[in-house]
């Protein structure tokens, strides 16, 4: 099956620092999604990317769909304490009944 | 807006017992999914449905069953609970051809 490698596994940063995480796949995707999960909650969609090379921002978050269609990255600028959580990438084919393959997550800790 | 509602939030089962995890959504989404999340891991797809009366296996279907008699409801059945089924279960839904999924808050299941 498809494999997603998400890195880093965890990050400990100071408030105000920028953060970068990425996902690579063994096969191509038509869509990349980035979710955030707070403790005890379900994942919430942050950014969706539909086109190779696409760069999309959502506030302090920026994500890119890699040109090869096998990778994506997420940047968070000027981190704040509420950025704490687990960030998941997910890849999918639009025609694949919406099924997504998830990475194992990046756990972000922000020190005030 | 209720979104995706899962019940119960927590459950402890003995080995061999059965139970049904309930999921309902009020967004009129055709697509619904069940995922499991093991500690430190991403989400693995158990079953999915593209509409009422239609279900299909995901990546890890063994030990589970589903039904989709209405658009709103997508229950997940465990027939003979095993310790390997200890996990957090998430139900999700999405629009046709739009794969951003809306997740419920999860059911934390422990099998002892």
mmCIF file of C-alpha atoms in Angstrom:
data_model
loop_
_atom_site.group_PDB
_atom_site.id
_atom_site.type_symbol
_atom_site.label_atom_id
_atom_site.label_comp_id
_atom_site.label_asym_id
_atom_site.label_seq_id
_atom_site.Cartn_x
_atom_site.Cartn_y
_atom_site.Cartn_z
ATOM 1 C CA UNK A 1 0.000 0.000 0.000
ATOM 2 C CA UNK A 2 0.921 3.657 -0.126
ATOM 3 C CA UNK A 3 3.375 4.831 2.513
ATOM 4 C CA UNK A 4 3.732 8.362 3.857
ATOM 5 C CA UNK A 5 6.849 9.404 5.734
ATOM 6 C CA UNK A 6 6.256 12.453 7.856
ATOM 7 C CA UNK A 7 9.117 14.273 9.574
ATOM 8 C CA UNK A 8 10.155 15.289 12.048
ATOM 9 C CA UNK A 9 8.329 13.047 14.496
ATOM 10 C CA UNK A 10 8.375 15.752 17.166
ATOM 11 C CA UNK A 11 9.547 19.334 17.602
ATOM 12 C CA UNK A 12 10.227 21.454 20.671
ATOM 13 C CA UNK A 13 10.445 25.143 19.818
ATOM 14 C CA UNK A 14 10.360 28.535 21.475
ATOM 15 C CA UNK A 15 7.371 30.807 21.015
ATOM 16 C CA UNK A 16 7.956 33.099 18.051
ATOM 17 C CA UNK A 17 10.078 30.628 16.086
ATOM 18 C CA UNK A 18 9.161 29.328 12.655
ATOM 19 C CA UNK A 19 8.354 25.642 12.114
ATOM 20 C CA UNK A 20 8.733 23.418 9.074
ATOM 21 C CA UNK A 21 7.557 19.841 8.609
ATOM 22 C CA UNK A 22 7.190 17.662 5.538
ATOM 23 C CA UNK A 23 5.758 14.492 4.081
ATOM 24 C CA UNK A 24 7.097 12.255 1.359
ATOM 25 C CA UNK A 25 5.279 9.450 -0.404
ATOM 26 C CA UNK A 26 6.278 6.325 -2.269
ATOM 27 C CA UNK A 27 3.636 7.119 -4.887
ATOM 28 C CA UNK A 28 1.989 10.174 -6.364
ATOM 29 C CA UNK A 29 -1.133 11.868 -5.047
ATOM 30 C CA UNK A 30 -3.639 14.234 -6.616
ATOM 31 C CA UNK A 31 -4.369 15.973 -3.330
ATOM 32 C CA UNK A 32 -2.410 16.765 -0.190
ATOM 33 C CA UNK A 33 -4.121 17.713 3.056
ATOM 34 C CA UNK A 34 -2.755 19.022 6.331
ATOM 35 C CA UNK A 35 -4.700 18.444 9.558
ATOM 36 C CA UNK A 36 -4.140 19.483 13.178
ATOM 37 C CA UNK A 37 -5.270 17.374 16.117
ATOM 38 C CA UNK A 38 -5.663 18.797 19.608
ATOM 39 C CA UNK A 39 -5.639 16.407 22.606
ATOM 40 C CA UNK A 40 -8.893 14.479 22.905
ATOM 41 C CA UNK A 41 -10.255 15.837 19.635
ATOM 42 C CA UNK A 42 -10.549 14.701 16.052
ATOM 43 C CA UNK A 43 -8.297 16.132 13.328
ATOM 44 C CA UNK A 44 -9.296 19.476 11.843
ATOM 45 C CA UNK A 45 -8.387 20.434 8.297
ATOM 46 C CA UNK A 46 -5.860 23.276 7.997
ATOM 47 C CA UNK A 47 -4.973 23.418 4.309
ATOM 48 C CA UNK A 48 -5.904 21.455 1.175
ATOM 49 C CA UNK A 49 -3.696 21.401 -1.941
ATOM 50 C CA UNK A 50 -4.984 20.209 -5.313
ATOM 51 C CA UNK A 51 -2.291 21.008 -7.869
ATOM 52 C CA UNK A 52 1.385 20.163 -8.205
ATOM 53 C CA UNK A 53 3.454 23.235 -7.319
ATOM 54 C CA UNK A 54 0.545 24.919 -5.537
ATOM 55 C CA UNK A 55 1.469 27.134 -2.587
ATOM 56 C CA UNK A 56 -1.396 27.978 -0.231
ATOM 57 C CA UNK A 57 -1.544 30.063 2.941
ATOM 58 C CA UNK A 58 -3.970 30.099 5.836
ATOM 59 C CA UNK A 59 -2.952 32.853 8.241
ATOM 60 C CA UNK A 60 0.487 31.959 9.625
ATOM 61 C CA UNK A 61 0.403 28.582 7.893
ATOM 62 C CA UNK A 62 1.793 27.934 4.425
ATOM 63 C CA UNK A 63 1.767 24.598 2.618
ATOM 64 C CA UNK A 64 3.096 23.488 -0.753
ATOM 65 C CA UNK A 65 2.258 20.588 -3.070
ATOM 66 C CA UNK A 66 5.549 19.266 -4.416
ATOM 67 C CA UNK A 67 6.229 19.325 -8.156
ATOM 68 C CA UNK A 68 6.830 15.563 -8.222
ATOM 69 C CA UNK A 69 3.419 15.038 -6.522
ATOM 70 C CA UNK A 70 5.203 12.817 -3.997
ATOM 71 C CA UNK A 71 5.805 15.382 -1.283
ATOM 72 C CA UNK A 72 4.376 18.334 0.606
ATOM 73 C CA UNK A 73 5.534 20.648 3.351
ATOM 74 C CA UNK A 74 3.867 22.792 5.990
ATOM 75 C CA UNK A 75 5.399 25.920 7.502
ATOM 76 C CA UNK A 76 4.138 27.759 10.565
ATOM 77 C CA UNK A 77 5.522 31.235 11.088
ATOM 78 C CA UNK A 78 5.907 33.029 14.430
ATOM 79 C CA UNK A 79 4.615 30.114 16.502
ATOM 80 C CA UNK A 80 2.321 30.735 19.472
ATOM 81 C CA UNK A 81 1.376 28.442 22.381
ATOM 82 C CA UNK A 82 -1.953 27.427 20.799
ATOM 83 C CA UNK A 83 -0.038 25.892 17.863
ATOM 84 C CA UNK A 84 0.697 22.953 20.175
ATOM 85 C CA UNK A 85 -0.743 19.708 18.859
ATOM 86 C CA UNK A 86 -0.182 16.918 16.373
ATOM 87 C CA UNK A 87 0.022 17.818 12.697
ATOM 88 C CA UNK A 88 -0.867 15.174 10.108
ATOM 89 C CA UNK A 89 -0.332 15.144 6.408
ATOM 90 C CA UNK A 90 -2.653 13.071 4.234
ATOM 91 C CA UNK A 91 -2.548 12.224 0.558
ATOM 92 C CA UNK A 92 -5.417 11.192 -1.656
ATOM 93 C CA UNK A 93 -6.693 10.664 -5.159
ATOM 94 C CA UNK A 94 -9.793 12.720 -5.920
ATOM 95 C CA UNK A 95 -11.357 9.763 -7.673
ATOM 96 C CA UNK A 96 -10.561 7.328 -4.864
ATOM 97 C CA UNK A 97 -13.834 7.792 -2.994
ATOM 98 C CA UNK A 98 -12.120 10.403 -0.862
ATOM 99 C CA UNK A 99 -9.921 7.867 0.884
ATOM 100 C CA UNK A 100 -6.799 9.399 2.356
ATOM 101 C CA UNK A 101 -3.506 7.898 3.501
ATOM 102 C CA UNK A 102 -2.229 9.579 6.668
ATOM 103 C CA UNK A 103 1.295 10.186 7.900
ATOM 104 C CA UNK A 104 2.176 9.304 11.493
ATOM 105 C CA UNK A 105 2.112 12.933 12.609
ATOM 106 C CA UNK A 106 4.466 15.613 13.915
ATOM 107 C CA UNK A 107 3.988 16.515 17.567
ATOM 108 C CA UNK A 108 4.678 20.205 18.140
ATOM 109 C CA UNK A 109 5.489 21.650 21.560
ATOM 110 C CA UNK A 110 5.827 25.419 21.908
ATOM 111 C CA UNK A 111 7.588 26.819 24.982
ATOM 112 C CA UNK A 112 6.386 30.270 26.046
ATOM 113 C CA UNK B 1 -24.046 22.927 13.890
ATOM 114 C CA UNK B 2 -23.481 19.439 15.276
ATOM 115 C CA UNK B 3 -21.266 18.172 12.422
ATOM 116 C CA UNK B 4 -20.113 14.596 13.056
ATOM 117 C CA UNK B 5 -21.249 13.091 16.365
ATOM 118 C CA UNK B 6 -19.786 9.907 17.814
ATOM 119 C CA UNK B 7 -21.018 7.931 20.793
ATOM 120 C CA UNK B 8 -19.847 6.734 23.227
ATOM 121 C CA UNK B 9 -16.741 8.815 23.982
ATOM 122 C CA UNK B 10 -15.154 6.091 26.106
ATOM 123 C CA UNK B 11 -15.761 2.371 26.504
ATOM 124 C CA UNK B 12 -14.066 -0.583 28.172
ATOM 125 C CA UNK B 13 -14.859 -4.021 26.735
ATOM 126 C CA UNK B 14 -13.921 -7.485 27.854
ATOM 127 C CA UNK B 15 -12.332 -9.847 25.339
ATOM 128 C CA UNK B 16 -15.033 -11.515 23.259
ATOM 129 C CA UNK B 17 -17.716 -8.901 23.908
ATOM 130 C CA UNK B 18 -19.371 -7.040 21.080
ATOM 131 C CA UNK B 19 -20.391 -3.432 20.687
ATOM 132 C CA UNK B 20 -21.476 -0.835 18.158
ATOM 133 C CA UNK B 21 -19.822 2.555 17.813
ATOM 134 C CA UNK B 22 -22.351 5.096 16.637
ATOM 135 C CA UNK B 23 -21.675 7.888 14.144
ATOM 136 C CA UNK B 24 -24.126 10.402 12.740
ATOM 137 C CA UNK B 25 -23.643 13.526 10.626
ATOM 138 C CA UNK B 26 -26.059 16.338 9.855
ATOM 139 C CA UNK B 27 -24.267 17.854 6.851
ATOM 140 C CA UNK B 28 -25.932 15.641 4.217
ATOM 141 C CA UNK B 29 -22.535 14.235 3.221
ATOM 142 C CA UNK B 30 -22.558 11.151 1.017
ATOM 143 C CA UNK B 31 -19.083 9.960 1.979
ATOM 144 C CA UNK B 32 -18.425 8.561 5.439
ATOM 145 C CA UNK B 33 -15.368 6.846 6.924
ATOM 146 C CA UNK B 34 -14.175 4.981 9.980
ATOM 147 C CA UNK B 35 -10.539 5.310 11.041
ATOM 148 C CA UNK B 36 -8.587 3.951 13.961
ATOM 149 C CA UNK B 37 -5.658 5.750 15.560
ATOM 150 C CA UNK B 38 -3.131 3.817 17.594
ATOM 151 C CA UNK B 39 -0.754 5.665 19.958
ATOM 152 C CA UNK B 40 1.892 7.665 18.095
ATOM 153 C CA UNK B 41 0.475 6.689 14.734
ATOM 154 C CA UNK B 42 -1.590 8.228 12.000
ATOM 155 C CA UNK B 43 -5.098 7.205 11.080
ATOM 156 C CA UNK B 44 -5.791 3.915 9.357
ATOM 157 C CA UNK B 45 -8.958 3.502 7.295
ATOM 158 C CA UNK B 46 -11.214 0.645 8.466
ATOM 159 C CA UNK B 47 -14.303 0.992 6.263
ATOM 160 C CA UNK B 48 -15.873 3.674 4.130
ATOM 161 C CA UNK B 49 -19.157 4.385 2.389
ATOM 162 C CA UNK B 50 -19.919 6.477 -0.687
ATOM 163 C CA UNK B 51 -23.655 6.575 -0.022
ATOM 164 C CA UNK B 52 -26.578 4.876 1.674
ATOM 165 C CA UNK B 53 -26.538 1.146 1.025
ATOM 166 C CA UNK B 54 -22.896 1.101 -0.177
ATOM 167 C CA UNK B 55 -19.911 0.163 1.965
ATOM 168 C CA UNK B 56 -16.386 -1.006 1.233
ATOM 169 C CA UNK B 57 -13.290 -2.159 3.074
ATOM 170 C CA UNK B 58 -10.420 0.113 3.860
ATOM 171 C CA UNK B 59 -6.885 -0.747 4.909
ATOM 172 C CA UNK B 60 -7.636 -2.588 8.196
ATOM 173 C CA UNK B 61 -11.183 -4.070 8.051
ATOM 174 C CA UNK B 62 -10.637 -7.384 9.870
ATOM 175 C CA UNK B 63 -12.712 -7.728 13.030
ATOM 176 C CA UNK B 64 -15.164 -4.973 12.080
ATOM 177 C CA UNK B 65 -18.409 -4.571 10.190
ATOM 178 C CA UNK B 66 -20.383 -1.546 9.053
ATOM 179 C CA UNK B 67 -23.765 -0.684 7.615
ATOM 180 C CA UNK B 68 -25.158 2.426 5.960
ATOM 181 C CA UNK B 69 -28.941 2.316 5.892
ATOM 182 C CA UNK B 70 -29.323 6.119 5.904
ATOM 183 C CA UNK B 71 -27.196 9.048 4.691
ATOM 184 C CA UNK B 72 -26.813 10.306 8.257
ATOM 185 C CA UNK B 73 -25.701 7.177 10.129
ATOM 186 C CA UNK B 74 -22.667 4.925 9.759
ATOM 187 C CA UNK B 75 -22.305 2.555 12.733
ATOM 188 C CA UNK B 76 -19.192 0.409 13.258
ATOM 189 C CA UNK B 77 -19.665 -3.040 14.794
ATOM 190 C CA UNK B 78 -17.084 -5.060 16.709
ATOM 191 C CA UNK B 79 -18.296 -8.645 17.035
ATOM 192 C CA UNK B 80 -15.620 -10.357 19.147
ATOM 193 C CA UNK B 81 -13.479 -7.720 20.804
ATOM 194 C CA UNK B 82 -9.742 -8.424 20.995
ATOM 195 C CA UNK B 83 -6.958 -6.504 22.791
ATOM 196 C CA UNK B 84 -5.539 -5.517 19.374
ATOM 197 C CA UNK B 85 -8.678 -3.434 18.852
ATOM 198 C CA UNK B 86 -7.767 -1.122 21.726
ATOM 199 C CA UNK B 87 -7.521 2.224 19.945
ATOM 200 C CA UNK B 88 -9.186 5.562 19.349
ATOM 201 C CA UNK B 89 -11.827 5.374 16.636
ATOM 202 C CA UNK B 90 -12.744 8.347 14.478
ATOM 203 C CA UNK B 91 -15.697 8.721 12.187
ATOM 204 C CA UNK B 92 -15.509 11.285 9.381
ATOM 205 C CA UNK B 93 -17.634 12.544 6.502
ATOM 206 C CA UNK B 94 -17.089 14.574 3.342
ATOM 207 C CA UNK B 95 -18.861 15.951 0.270
ATOM 208 C CA UNK B 96 -18.778 14.099 -3.052
ATOM 209 C CA UNK B 97 -15.492 14.637 -4.918
ATOM 210 C CA UNK B 98 -14.319 16.980 -2.192
ATOM 211 C CA UNK B 99 -12.140 15.057 0.126
ATOM 212 C CA UNK B 100 -11.641 17.389 3.034
ATOM 213 C CA UNK B 101 -13.082 15.293 5.804
ATOM 214 C CA UNK B 102 -14.870 16.503 8.905
ATOM 215 C CA UNK B 103 -14.041 14.355 11.904
ATOM 216 C CA UNK B 104 -15.955 13.460 15.043
ATOM 217 C CA UNK B 105 -14.352 13.734 18.477
ATOM 218 C CA UNK B 106 -13.474 10.056 18.655
ATOM 219 C CA UNK B 107 -14.320 6.999 20.753
ATOM 220 C CA UNK B 108 -11.571 5.719 23.036
ATOM 221 C CA UNK B 109 -11.960 1.930 23.276
ATOM 222 C CA UNK B 110 -10.035 -0.338 25.624
ATOM 223 C CA UNK B 111 -10.332 -4.118 25.378
ATOM 224 C CA UNK B 112 -9.177 -6.017 28.474
#
